[in-house]
mmCIF file of C-alpha atoms in Angstrom:
data_model
loop_
_atom_site.group_PDB
_atom_site.id
_atom_site.type_symbol
_atom_site.label_atom_id
_atom_site.label_comp_id
_atom_site.label_asym_id
_atom_site.label_seq_id
_atom_site.Cartn_x
_atom_site.Cartn_y
_atom_site.Cartn_z
ATOM 1 C CA UNK A 1 -148.551 -23.751 -90.898
ATOM 2 C CA UNK A 2 -147.072 -20.610 -90.630
ATOM 3 C CA UNK A 3 -145.881 -18.675 -93.979
ATOM 4 C CA UNK A 4 -141.733 -19.372 -93.722
ATOM 5 C CA UNK A 5 -142.840 -23.413 -92.661
ATOM 6 C CA UNK A 6 -145.241 -23.185 -95.582
ATOM 7 C CA UNK A 7 -142.492 -21.530 -98.356
ATOM 8 C CA UNK A 8 -139.881 -24.276 -96.907
ATOM 9 C CA UNK A 9 -142.355 -27.412 -97.197
ATOM 10 C CA UNK A 10 -142.472 -26.295 -100.796
ATOM 11 C CA UNK A 11 -139.090 -26.511 -101.326
ATOM 12 C CA UNK A 12 -138.274 -29.663 -99.362
ATOM 13 C CA UNK A 13 -134.745 -28.195 -98.480
ATOM 14 C CA UNK A 14 -132.495 -31.741 -97.925
ATOM 15 C CA UNK A 15 -129.104 -31.816 -95.795
ATOM 16 C CA UNK A 16 -127.168 -34.665 -97.848
ATOM 17 C CA UNK A 17 -123.808 -33.440 -95.861
ATOM 18 C CA UNK A 18 -122.991 -32.450 -92.372
ATOM 19 C CA UNK A 19 -119.429 -32.280 -91.150
ATOM 20 C CA UNK A 20 -117.001 -30.715 -88.854
ATOM 21 C CA UNK A 21 -113.771 -28.960 -89.917
ATOM 22 C CA UNK A 22 -110.765 -28.428 -87.184
ATOM 23 C CA UNK A 23 -107.992 -26.617 -88.133
ATOM 24 C CA UNK A 24 -104.373 -25.538 -86.466
ATOM 25 C CA UNK A 25 -101.862 -23.454 -87.028
ATOM 26 C CA UNK A 26 -101.890 -21.359 -90.383
ATOM 27 C CA UNK A 27 -103.987 -22.540 -92.885
ATOM 28 C CA UNK A 28 -106.363 -22.211 -96.030
ATOM 29 C CA UNK A 29 -108.887 -24.123 -98.061
ATOM 30 C CA UNK A 30 -110.576 -23.269 -101.218
ATOM 31 C CA UNK A 31 -113.548 -25.059 -101.603
ATOM 32 C CA UNK A 32 -115.661 -25.866 -105.197
ATOM 33 C CA UNK A 33 -118.587 -24.957 -106.433
ATOM 34 C CA UNK A 34 -121.154 -26.113 -104.473
ATOM 35 C CA UNK A 35 -123.168 -27.137 -106.988
ATOM 36 C CA UNK A 36 -125.729 -24.792 -106.145
ATOM 37 C CA UNK A 37 -126.476 -26.087 -102.698
ATOM 38 C CA UNK A 38 -127.041 -23.903 -99.624
ATOM 39 C CA UNK A 39 -123.877 -23.998 -97.660
ATOM 40 C CA UNK A 40 -124.602 -23.448 -93.853
ATOM 41 C CA UNK A 41 -121.979 -23.383 -90.715
ATOM 42 C CA UNK A 42 -121.197 -22.146 -87.758
ATOM 43 C CA UNK A 43 -118.245 -21.371 -85.883
ATOM 44 C CA UNK A 44 -117.364 -23.497 -82.589
ATOM 45 C CA UNK A 45 -113.999 -22.306 -81.684
ATOM 46 C CA UNK A 46 -111.404 -19.726 -82.996
ATOM 47 C CA UNK A 47 -111.520 -17.513 -85.603
ATOM 48 C CA UNK A 48 -111.298 -17.379 -89.014
ATOM 49 C CA UNK A 49 -111.764 -15.729 -92.915
ATOM 50 C CA UNK A 50 -114.775 -16.407 -95.646
ATOM 51 C CA UNK A 51 -114.316 -15.008 -98.850
ATOM 52 C CA UNK A 52 -117.248 -16.463 -101.827
ATOM 53 C CA UNK A 53 -116.284 -16.056 -105.259
ATOM 54 C CA UNK A 54 -117.528 -12.859 -106.636
ATOM 55 C CA UNK A 55 -118.082 -11.049 -103.489
ATOM 56 C CA UNK A 56 -115.088 -8.019 -102.849
ATOM 57 C CA UNK A 57 -115.296 -8.089 -98.998
ATOM 58 C CA UNK A 58 -114.051 -11.046 -96.985
ATOM 59 C CA UNK A 59 -115.998 -11.563 -93.562
ATOM 60 C CA UNK A 60 -114.313 -12.145 -90.591
ATOM 61 C CA UNK A 61 -115.785 -14.972 -88.539
ATOM 62 C CA UNK A 62 -115.541 -15.560 -84.774
ATOM 63 C CA UNK A 63 -116.678 -18.305 -82.248
ATOM 64 C CA UNK A 64 -120.309 -18.093 -82.155
ATOM 65 C CA UNK A 65 -120.836 -16.719 -85.884
ATOM 66 C CA UNK A 66 -122.846 -18.205 -88.303
ATOM 67 C CA UNK A 67 -122.767 -18.044 -92.568
ATOM 68 C CA UNK A 68 -125.231 -18.678 -94.757
ATOM 69 C CA UNK A 69 -123.750 -18.795 -98.751
ATOM 70 C CA UNK A 70 -127.107 -19.127 -100.842
ATOM 71 C CA UNK A 71 -125.872 -19.115 -103.835
ATOM 72 C CA UNK A 72 -123.537 -22.004 -104.462
ATOM 73 C CA UNK A 73 -120.433 -20.104 -105.091
ATOM 74 C CA UNK A 74 -116.839 -21.216 -104.616
ATOM 75 C CA UNK A 75 -115.496 -20.078 -100.991
ATOM 76 C CA UNK A 76 -112.735 -19.839 -99.108
ATOM 77 C CA UNK A 77 -111.717 -20.200 -95.616
ATOM 78 C CA UNK A 78 -108.572 -19.181 -94.240
ATOM 79 C CA UNK A 79 -106.936 -18.395 -90.873
ATOM 80 C CA UNK A 80 -105.417 -15.696 -93.284
ATOM 81 C CA UNK A 81 -106.021 -14.640 -96.719
ATOM 82 C CA UNK A 82 -102.461 -13.867 -97.520
ATOM 83 C CA UNK A 83 -101.712 -17.574 -97.433
ATOM 84 C CA UNK A 84 -101.374 -20.186 -100.313
ATOM 85 C CA UNK A 85 -104.583 -21.979 -100.456
ATOM 86 C CA UNK A 86 -105.129 -26.040 -100.214
ATOM 87 C CA UNK A 87 -107.803 -27.515 -102.423
ATOM 88 C CA UNK A 88 -110.399 -28.836 -100.357
ATOM 89 C CA UNK A 89 -110.467 -32.034 -102.209
ATOM 90 C CA UNK A 90 -107.223 -32.903 -101.560
ATOM 91 C CA UNK A 91 -108.247 -32.827 -97.342
ATOM 92 C CA UNK A 92 -111.824 -34.062 -97.489
ATOM 93 C CA UNK A 93 -112.597 -37.698 -98.474
ATOM 94 C CA UNK A 94 -115.126 -37.738 -101.094
ATOM 95 C CA UNK A 95 -116.580 -40.881 -99.522
ATOM 96 C CA UNK A 96 -117.270 -39.397 -96.182
ATOM 97 C CA UNK A 97 -120.666 -39.402 -94.517
ATOM 98 C CA UNK A 98 -120.180 -36.709 -91.818
ATOM 99 C CA UNK A 99 -118.049 -36.887 -88.891
ATOM 100 C CA UNK A 100 -114.727 -34.191 -88.215
ATOM 101 C CA UNK A 101 -112.038 -33.319 -90.662
ATOM 102 C CA UNK A 102 -108.511 -32.792 -88.618
ATOM 103 C CA UNK A 103 -106.425 -30.048 -90.904
ATOM 104 C CA UNK A 104 -102.931 -29.190 -90.490
ATOM 105 C CA UNK A 105 -102.847 -30.758 -86.769
ATOM 106 C CA UNK A 106 -106.283 -28.987 -85.567
ATOM 107 C CA UNK A 107 -106.901 -27.384 -82.228
ATOM 108 C CA UNK A 108 -106.980 -23.914 -83.369
ATOM 109 C CA UNK A 109 -110.085 -23.804 -85.086
ATOM 110 C CA UNK A 110 -113.906 -26.088 -85.102
ATOM 111 C CA UNK A 111 -116.720 -25.318 -87.542
ATOM 112 C CA UNK A 112 -119.754 -27.358 -88.056
ATOM 113 C CA UNK A 113 -121.296 -26.810 -91.413
ATOM 114 C CA UNK A 114 -124.137 -29.023 -93.527
ATOM 115 C CA UNK A 115 -125.226 -28.600 -97.067
ATOM 116 C CA UNK A 116 -128.542 -28.494 -98.572
ATOM 117 C CA UNK A 117 -130.343 -29.066 -101.632
ATOM 118 C CA UNK A 118 -133.976 -27.400 -102.832
ATOM 119 C CA UNK A 119 -136.461 -30.042 -103.744
ATOM 120 C CA UNK A 120 -139.088 -27.773 -104.842
ATOM 121 C CA UNK A 121 -140.054 -26.459 -108.018
ATOM 122 C CA UNK A 122 -139.645 -22.392 -106.866
ATOM 123 C CA UNK A 123 -136.412 -22.393 -104.845
ATOM 124 C CA UNK A 124 -135.919 -18.704 -106.278
ATOM 125 C CA UNK A 125 -138.584 -17.581 -104.032
ATOM 126 C CA UNK A 126 -136.033 -17.714 -101.487
ATOM 127 C CA UNK A 127 -132.963 -17.490 -103.182
ATOM 128 C CA UNK A 128 -133.303 -14.651 -105.031
ATOM 129 C CA UNK A 129 -133.611 -12.455 -101.889
ATOM 130 C CA UNK A 130 -130.670 -13.440 -99.889
ATOM 131 C CA UNK A 131 -126.953 -12.091 -99.993
ATOM 132 C CA UNK A 132 -124.457 -14.290 -101.586
ATOM 133 C CA UNK A 133 -122.802 -14.223 -97.719
ATOM 134 C CA UNK A 134 -125.632 -13.947 -94.929
ATOM 135 C CA UNK A 135 -123.239 -13.303 -91.917
ATOM 136 C CA UNK A 136 -124.997 -13.936 -88.590
ATOM 137 C CA UNK A 137 -123.095 -12.629 -85.706
ATOM 138 C CA UNK A 138 -122.916 -14.031 -82.359
ATOM 139 C CA UNK A 139 -124.868 -12.175 -79.561
ATOM 140 C CA UNK A 140 -126.417 -13.383 -76.091
ATOM 141 C CA UNK A 141 -129.863 -13.801 -77.280
ATOM 142 C CA UNK A 142 -129.090 -16.254 -80.226
ATOM 143 C CA UNK A 143 -129.354 -19.641 -78.088
ATOM 144 C CA UNK A 144 -131.708 -20.851 -80.192
ATOM 145 C CA UNK A 145 -128.870 -20.963 -82.768
ATOM 146 C CA UNK A 146 -126.190 -22.036 -80.281
ATOM 147 C CA UNK A 147 -128.062 -24.852 -79.135
ATOM 148 C CA UNK A 148 -127.949 -27.171 -82.260
ATOM 149 C CA UNK A 149 -124.910 -25.999 -83.341
ATOM 150 C CA UNK A 150 -123.151 -27.577 -80.088
ATOM 151 C CA UNK A 151 -125.218 -30.346 -80.324
ATOM 152 C CA UNK A 152 -124.596 -31.320 -83.792
ATOM 153 C CA UNK A 153 -120.879 -30.975 -82.781
ATOM 154 C CA UNK A 154 -121.468 -33.791 -80.029
ATOM 155 C CA UNK A 155 -123.220 -36.234 -82.697
ATOM 156 C CA UNK A 156 -120.200 -35.701 -85.178
ATOM 157 C CA UNK A 157 -117.811 -36.413 -82.659
ATOM 158 C CA UNK A 158 -119.585 -39.522 -80.975
ATOM 159 C CA UNK A 159 -120.921 -41.151 -83.875
ATOM 160 C CA UNK A 160 -123.853 -42.683 -82.075
ATOM 161 C CA UNK A 161 -126.216 -44.896 -83.089
ATOM 162 C CA UNK A 162 -129.114 -42.793 -84.655
ATOM 163 C CA UNK A 163 -126.805 -39.969 -85.345
ATOM 164 C CA UNK A 164 -127.695 -39.197 -88.719
ATOM 165 C CA UNK A 165 -130.817 -38.874 -88.517
ATOM 166 C CA UNK A 166 -130.039 -36.424 -85.411
ATOM 167 C CA UNK A 167 -127.992 -34.359 -87.161
ATOM 168 C CA UNK A 168 -130.509 -34.078 -89.965
ATOM 169 C CA UNK A 169 -133.015 -32.662 -88.335
ATOM 170 C CA UNK A 170 -130.352 -30.569 -86.198
ATOM 171 C CA UNK A 171 -129.136 -29.180 -89.717
ATOM 172 C CA UNK A 172 -132.720 -27.793 -90.581
ATOM 173 C CA UNK A 173 -132.920 -26.232 -87.038
ATOM 174 C CA UNK A 174 -129.813 -24.531 -87.507
ATOM 175 C CA UNK A 175 -130.795 -23.368 -91.620
ATOM 176 C CA UNK A 176 -134.267 -21.926 -90.273
ATOM 177 C CA UNK A 177 -132.871 -20.297 -86.972
ATOM 178 C CA UNK A 178 -130.427 -18.446 -89.163
ATOM 179 C CA UNK A 179 -133.294 -17.531 -91.838
ATOM 180 C CA UNK A 180 -135.237 -16.663 -88.978
ATOM 181 C CA UNK A 181 -132.061 -14.544 -87.540
ATOM 182 C CA UNK A 182 -131.538 -12.493 -90.725
ATOM 183 C CA UNK A 183 -135.280 -11.961 -90.924
ATOM 184 C CA UNK A 184 -134.770 -9.450 -88.422
ATOM 185 C CA UNK A 185 -132.393 -7.266 -90.535
ATOM 186 C CA UNK A 186 -133.386 -3.561 -90.999
ATOM 187 C CA UNK A 187 -133.882 -2.169 -94.257
ATOM 188 C CA UNK A 188 -134.513 -5.410 -96.568
ATOM 189 C CA UNK A 189 -137.460 -6.091 -98.543
ATOM 190 C CA UNK A 190 -139.153 -8.905 -99.983
ATOM 191 C CA UNK A 191 -141.480 -11.406 -98.998
ATOM 192 C CA UNK A 192 -139.019 -13.179 -95.946
ATOM 193 C CA UNK A 193 -139.059 -9.858 -94.101
ATOM 194 C CA UNK A 194 -142.209 -8.830 -94.654
ATOM 195 C CA UNK A 195 -143.360 -12.083 -92.617
ATOM 196 C CA UNK A 196 -141.581 -9.643 -89.701
ATOM 197 C CA UNK A 197 -143.822 -7.023 -90.099
ATOM 198 C CA UNK A 198 -146.684 -7.648 -87.681
ATOM 199 C CA UNK A 199 -149.371 -6.000 -90.126
ATOM 200 C CA UNK A 200 -148.420 -6.883 -92.947
ATOM 201 C CA UNK A 201 -147.228 -10.507 -91.802
ATOM 202 C CA UNK A 202 -150.820 -10.832 -90.761
ATOM 203 C CA UNK A 203 -152.190 -10.031 -94.194
ATOM 204 C CA UNK A 204 -149.665 -12.825 -95.796
ATOM 205 C CA UNK A 205 -150.440 -15.295 -92.900
ATOM 206 C CA UNK A 206 -154.005 -15.348 -93.705
ATOM 207 C CA UNK A 207 -153.852 -15.953 -97.842
ATOM 208 C CA UNK A 208 -151.050 -19.016 -96.786
ATOM 209 C CA UNK A 209 -153.646 -20.012 -94.641
ATOM 210 C CA UNK A 210 -156.515 -19.917 -96.854
ATOM 211 C CA UNK A 211 -155.342 -19.549 -100.773
ATOM 212 C CA UNK A 212 -158.754 -20.382 -102.169
ATOM 213 C CA UNK A 213 -160.272 -18.172 -99.788
ATOM 214 C CA UNK A 214 -161.754 -14.949 -102.697
ATOM 215 C CA UNK A 215 -159.469 -12.601 -100.875
ATOM 216 C CA UNK A 216 -160.296 -9.259 -101.808
ATOM 217 C CA UNK A 217 -157.974 -6.362 -101.325
ATOM 218 C CA UNK A 218 -160.430 -4.713 -98.437
ATOM 219 C CA UNK A 219 -160.670 -7.973 -96.427
ATOM 220 C CA UNK A 220 -156.409 -8.351 -96.392
ATOM 221 C CA UNK A 221 -156.565 -4.844 -95.039
ATOM 222 C CA UNK A 222 -158.742 -5.814 -92.195
ATOM 223 C CA UNK A 223 -156.259 -8.435 -91.596
ATOM 224 C CA UNK A 224 -154.000 -6.288 -91.164
ATOM 225 C CA UNK A 225 -155.738 -3.630 -89.380
ATOM 226 C CA UNK A 226 -154.904 -0.577 -91.637
ATOM 227 C CA UNK A 227 -157.403 0.904 -94.421
ATOM 228 C CA UNK A 228 -157.394 -0.151 -97.922
ATOM 229 C CA UNK A 229 -155.251 2.300 -99.575
ATOM 230 C CA UNK A 230 -151.923 2.541 -96.981
ATOM 231 C CA UNK A 231 -151.896 -1.176 -96.466
ATOM 232 C CA UNK A 232 -151.301 -1.883 -100.468
ATOM 233 C CA UNK A 233 -148.805 0.927 -100.588
ATOM 234 C CA UNK A 234 -147.227 -0.665 -97.675
ATOM 235 C CA UNK A 235 -147.615 -4.175 -98.659
ATOM 236 C CA UNK A 236 -146.289 -3.078 -102.073
ATOM 237 C CA UNK A 237 -143.189 -1.575 -100.879
ATOM 238 C CA UNK A 238 -142.297 -4.068 -98.024
ATOM 239 C CA UNK A 239 -142.856 -7.335 -100.143
ATOM 240 C CA UNK A 240 -142.447 -5.841 -103.775
ATOM 241 C CA UNK A 241 -145.846 -7.103 -105.385
ATOM 242 C CA UNK A 242 -149.192 -5.879 -104.680
ATOM 243 C CA UNK A 243 -151.392 -8.243 -102.464
ATOM 244 C CA UNK A 244 -153.301 -9.620 -105.038
ATOM 245 C CA UNK A 245 -150.577 -10.565 -107.028
ATOM 246 C CA UNK A 246 -148.674 -12.270 -104.322
ATOM 247 C CA UNK A 247 -151.681 -14.041 -103.570
ATOM 248 C CA UNK A 248 -151.627 -15.109 -106.871
ATOM 249 C CA UNK A 249 -147.924 -16.159 -107.271
ATOM 250 C CA UNK A 250 -148.746 -17.992 -104.039
ATOM 251 C CA UNK A 251 -151.626 -20.097 -105.481
ATOM 252 C CA UNK A 252 -149.511 -21.212 -108.512
ATOM 253 C CA UNK A 253 -146.543 -22.268 -106.652
ATOM 254 C CA UNK A 254 -149.037 -24.368 -104.851
ATOM 255 C CA UNK A 255 -150.218 -25.506 -108.066
ATOM 256 C CA UNK A 256 -147.461 -26.013 -109.786
ATOM 257 C CA UNK A 257 -146.312 -28.149 -107.132
ATOM 258 C CA UNK A 258 -149.480 -30.218 -107.011
ATOM 259 C CA UNK A 259 -149.067 -30.713 -110.716
ATOM 260 C CA UNK A 260 -146.084 -32.104 -110.218
ATOM 261 C CA UNK A 261 -146.365 -34.748 -107.690
ATOM 262 C CA UNK A 262 -149.683 -35.329 -106.378
ATOM 263 C CA UNK A 263 -151.157 -36.859 -109.871
ATOM 264 C CA UNK A 264 -154.239 -34.336 -109.857
ATOM 265 C CA UNK A 265 -156.596 -33.233 -112.658
ATOM 266 C CA UNK A 266 -155.985 -29.559 -113.426
ATOM 267 C CA UNK A 267 -160.132 -29.237 -113.296
ATOM 268 C CA UNK A 268 -159.605 -30.635 -109.194
ATOM 269 C CA UNK A 269 -156.161 -28.118 -108.727
ATOM 270 C CA UNK A 270 -158.276 -25.128 -109.798
ATOM 271 C CA UNK A 271 -161.228 -25.977 -107.745
ATOM 272 C CA UNK A 272 -158.751 -26.357 -104.687
ATOM 273 C CA UNK A 273 -157.182 -23.231 -105.153
ATOM 274 C CA UNK A 274 -160.613 -21.248 -105.396
ATOM 275 C CA UNK A 275 -160.636 -20.883 -109.048
ATOM 276 C CA UNK A 276 -164.712 -21.525 -110.698
ATOM 277 C CA UNK A 277 -163.546 -22.634 -114.174
ATOM 278 C CA UNK A 278 -160.347 -24.589 -115.161
ATOM 279 C CA UNK A 279 -160.315 -21.842 -118.029
ATOM 280 C CA UNK A 280 -159.818 -18.944 -115.383
ATOM 281 C CA UNK A 281 -157.176 -20.981 -113.310
ATOM 282 C CA UNK A 282 -155.072 -21.961 -117.029
ATOM 283 C CA UNK A 283 -154.858 -18.336 -117.714
ATOM 284 C CA UNK A 284 -153.603 -17.179 -114.451
ATOM 285 C CA UNK A 285 -151.395 -20.239 -114.329
ATOM 286 C CA UNK A 286 -149.589 -19.457 -117.754
ATOM 287 C CA UNK A 287 -149.368 -15.624 -116.876
ATOM 288 C CA UNK A 288 -147.352 -16.433 -113.741
ATOM 289 C CA UNK A 289 -145.542 -19.512 -114.903
ATOM 290 C CA UNK A 290 -145.167 -18.771 -118.465
ATOM 291 C CA UNK A 291 -146.527 -21.820 -119.550
ATOM 292 C CA UNK A 292 -149.857 -23.812 -119.397
ATOM 293 C CA UNK A 293 -150.817 -26.446 -116.619
ATOM 294 C CA UNK A 294 -150.295 -29.372 -118.489
ATOM 295 C CA UNK A 295 -147.388 -28.253 -120.187
ATOM 296 C CA UNK A 296 -145.506 -27.438 -116.943
ATOM 297 C CA UNK A 297 -146.698 -30.997 -115.704
ATOM 298 C CA UNK A 298 -144.667 -32.364 -118.354
ATOM 299 C CA UNK A 299 -141.117 -30.000 -118.795
ATOM 300 C CA UNK A 300 -137.984 -31.685 -119.498
ATOM 301 C CA UNK A 301 -135.555 -31.856 -116.159
ATOM 302 C CA UNK A 302 -134.436 -28.902 -113.852
ATOM 303 C CA UNK A 303 -132.275 -26.764 -115.746
ATOM 304 C CA UNK A 304 -129.487 -27.119 -113.261
ATOM 305 C CA UNK A 305 -129.422 -31.090 -113.594
ATOM 306 C CA UNK A 306 -128.946 -29.978 -117.285
ATOM 307 C CA UNK A 307 -125.385 -28.423 -116.171
ATOM 308 C CA UNK A 308 -126.587 -24.928 -115.346
ATOM 309 C CA UNK A 309 -125.081 -23.304 -112.588
ATOM 310 C CA UNK A 310 -127.424 -21.336 -110.039
ATOM 311 C CA UNK A 311 -126.356 -18.001 -111.832
ATOM 312 C CA UNK A 312 -127.694 -18.870 -115.045
ATOM 313 C CA UNK A 313 -131.037 -19.798 -113.346
ATOM 314 C CA UNK A 314 -130.906 -16.446 -111.739
ATOM 315 C CA UNK A 315 -130.210 -14.814 -114.891
ATOM 316 C CA UNK A 316 -133.766 -16.777 -116.245
ATOM 317 C CA UNK A 317 -135.292 -15.361 -113.392
ATOM 318 C CA UNK A 318 -133.927 -12.265 -114.097
ATOM 319 C CA UNK A 319 -135.731 -12.154 -117.581
ATOM 320 C CA UNK A 320 -138.558 -13.220 -116.813
ATOM 321 C CA UNK A 321 -139.201 -11.606 -113.138
ATOM 322 C CA UNK A 322 -142.863 -12.109 -113.298
ATOM 323 C CA UNK A 323 -142.550 -16.271 -113.183
ATOM 324 C CA UNK A 324 -142.184 -17.717 -109.691
ATOM 325 C CA UNK A 325 -140.788 -21.294 -111.148
ATOM 326 C CA UNK A 326 -137.517 -21.933 -111.973
ATOM 327 C CA UNK A 327 -137.277 -25.535 -113.194
ATOM 328 C CA UNK A 328 -137.904 -29.290 -111.592
ATOM 329 C CA UNK A 329 -136.595 -30.281 -108.292
ATOM 330 C CA UNK A 330 -132.799 -30.241 -107.459
ATOM 331 C CA UNK A 331 -130.786 -33.091 -107.888
ATOM 332 C CA UNK A 332 -126.877 -33.192 -107.020
ATOM 333 C CA UNK A 333 -124.216 -35.351 -107.395
ATOM 334 C CA UNK A 334 -122.162 -35.416 -103.692
ATOM 335 C CA UNK A 335 -119.370 -32.786 -103.982
ATOM 336 C CA UNK A 336 -116.460 -32.340 -101.526
ATOM 337 C CA UNK A 337 -117.849 -30.131 -98.595
#
């Protein structure tokens, strides 16, 4: 797979609610904490304002605009931010399984949205490089995003047999297309944006394609078509880590996933990731992940399941910046949209 597919497969994003909101007249709705889920939405018709807790500037959403809220913070949607808000929990049924909710008579504004939990152990690799609001403006070349949005709208309206699975797949398409479009933004640093760089992306792709290979800086530079010194500098500037540090972290993320889910012994995982000895693997694992492989496989339930917000998890990542993992797979109770 390509690196983005690799990481998303490791994170195992799961859509557990896709629905539509149709509003009319003057309206303002306050949505609660999203329990660390990623909120993804697209405006089908009308306009509104989006305001996220902790973000000073609100965003104007027009027809065709898409947004991601990666941090799970409370947010507000409104036709006018000066209006008194209504709590979303008074509008949306906690037991709903999708469909379209009509507010204030409907007719003026239509939004489709989905919420995703990240079931993998390494959500930080994606979430910490995304801003609180990812705003993707409607443009003529965004047809790849418009199609799944429009199709999801049809499925939510018609509620035909098999619609649940279709909406599930459409939600994943919308999430991936939104990430792809965000990756084209200029001036951003990090793994996600490095994938759009033809030369650096080629080196990352090689590491993901064969993580067990004994890659050297020279070999990776050749894949990128650059001199070794230029490649090392450019990679560090673009990704935020040296090439071999990136390779080690990616190997340890794969190892962590196998330790949690495969039941394979440490010796087998070490060999599969290119380490000649279990001791060398364990030393690298502890340096990156902060604990031994066996301790990792016996960890307590994830931080978010213990009631910590994603902000608290992010603080843990700030304190331990070299550690790629943030805990066991996410598990959430369903909340209002």
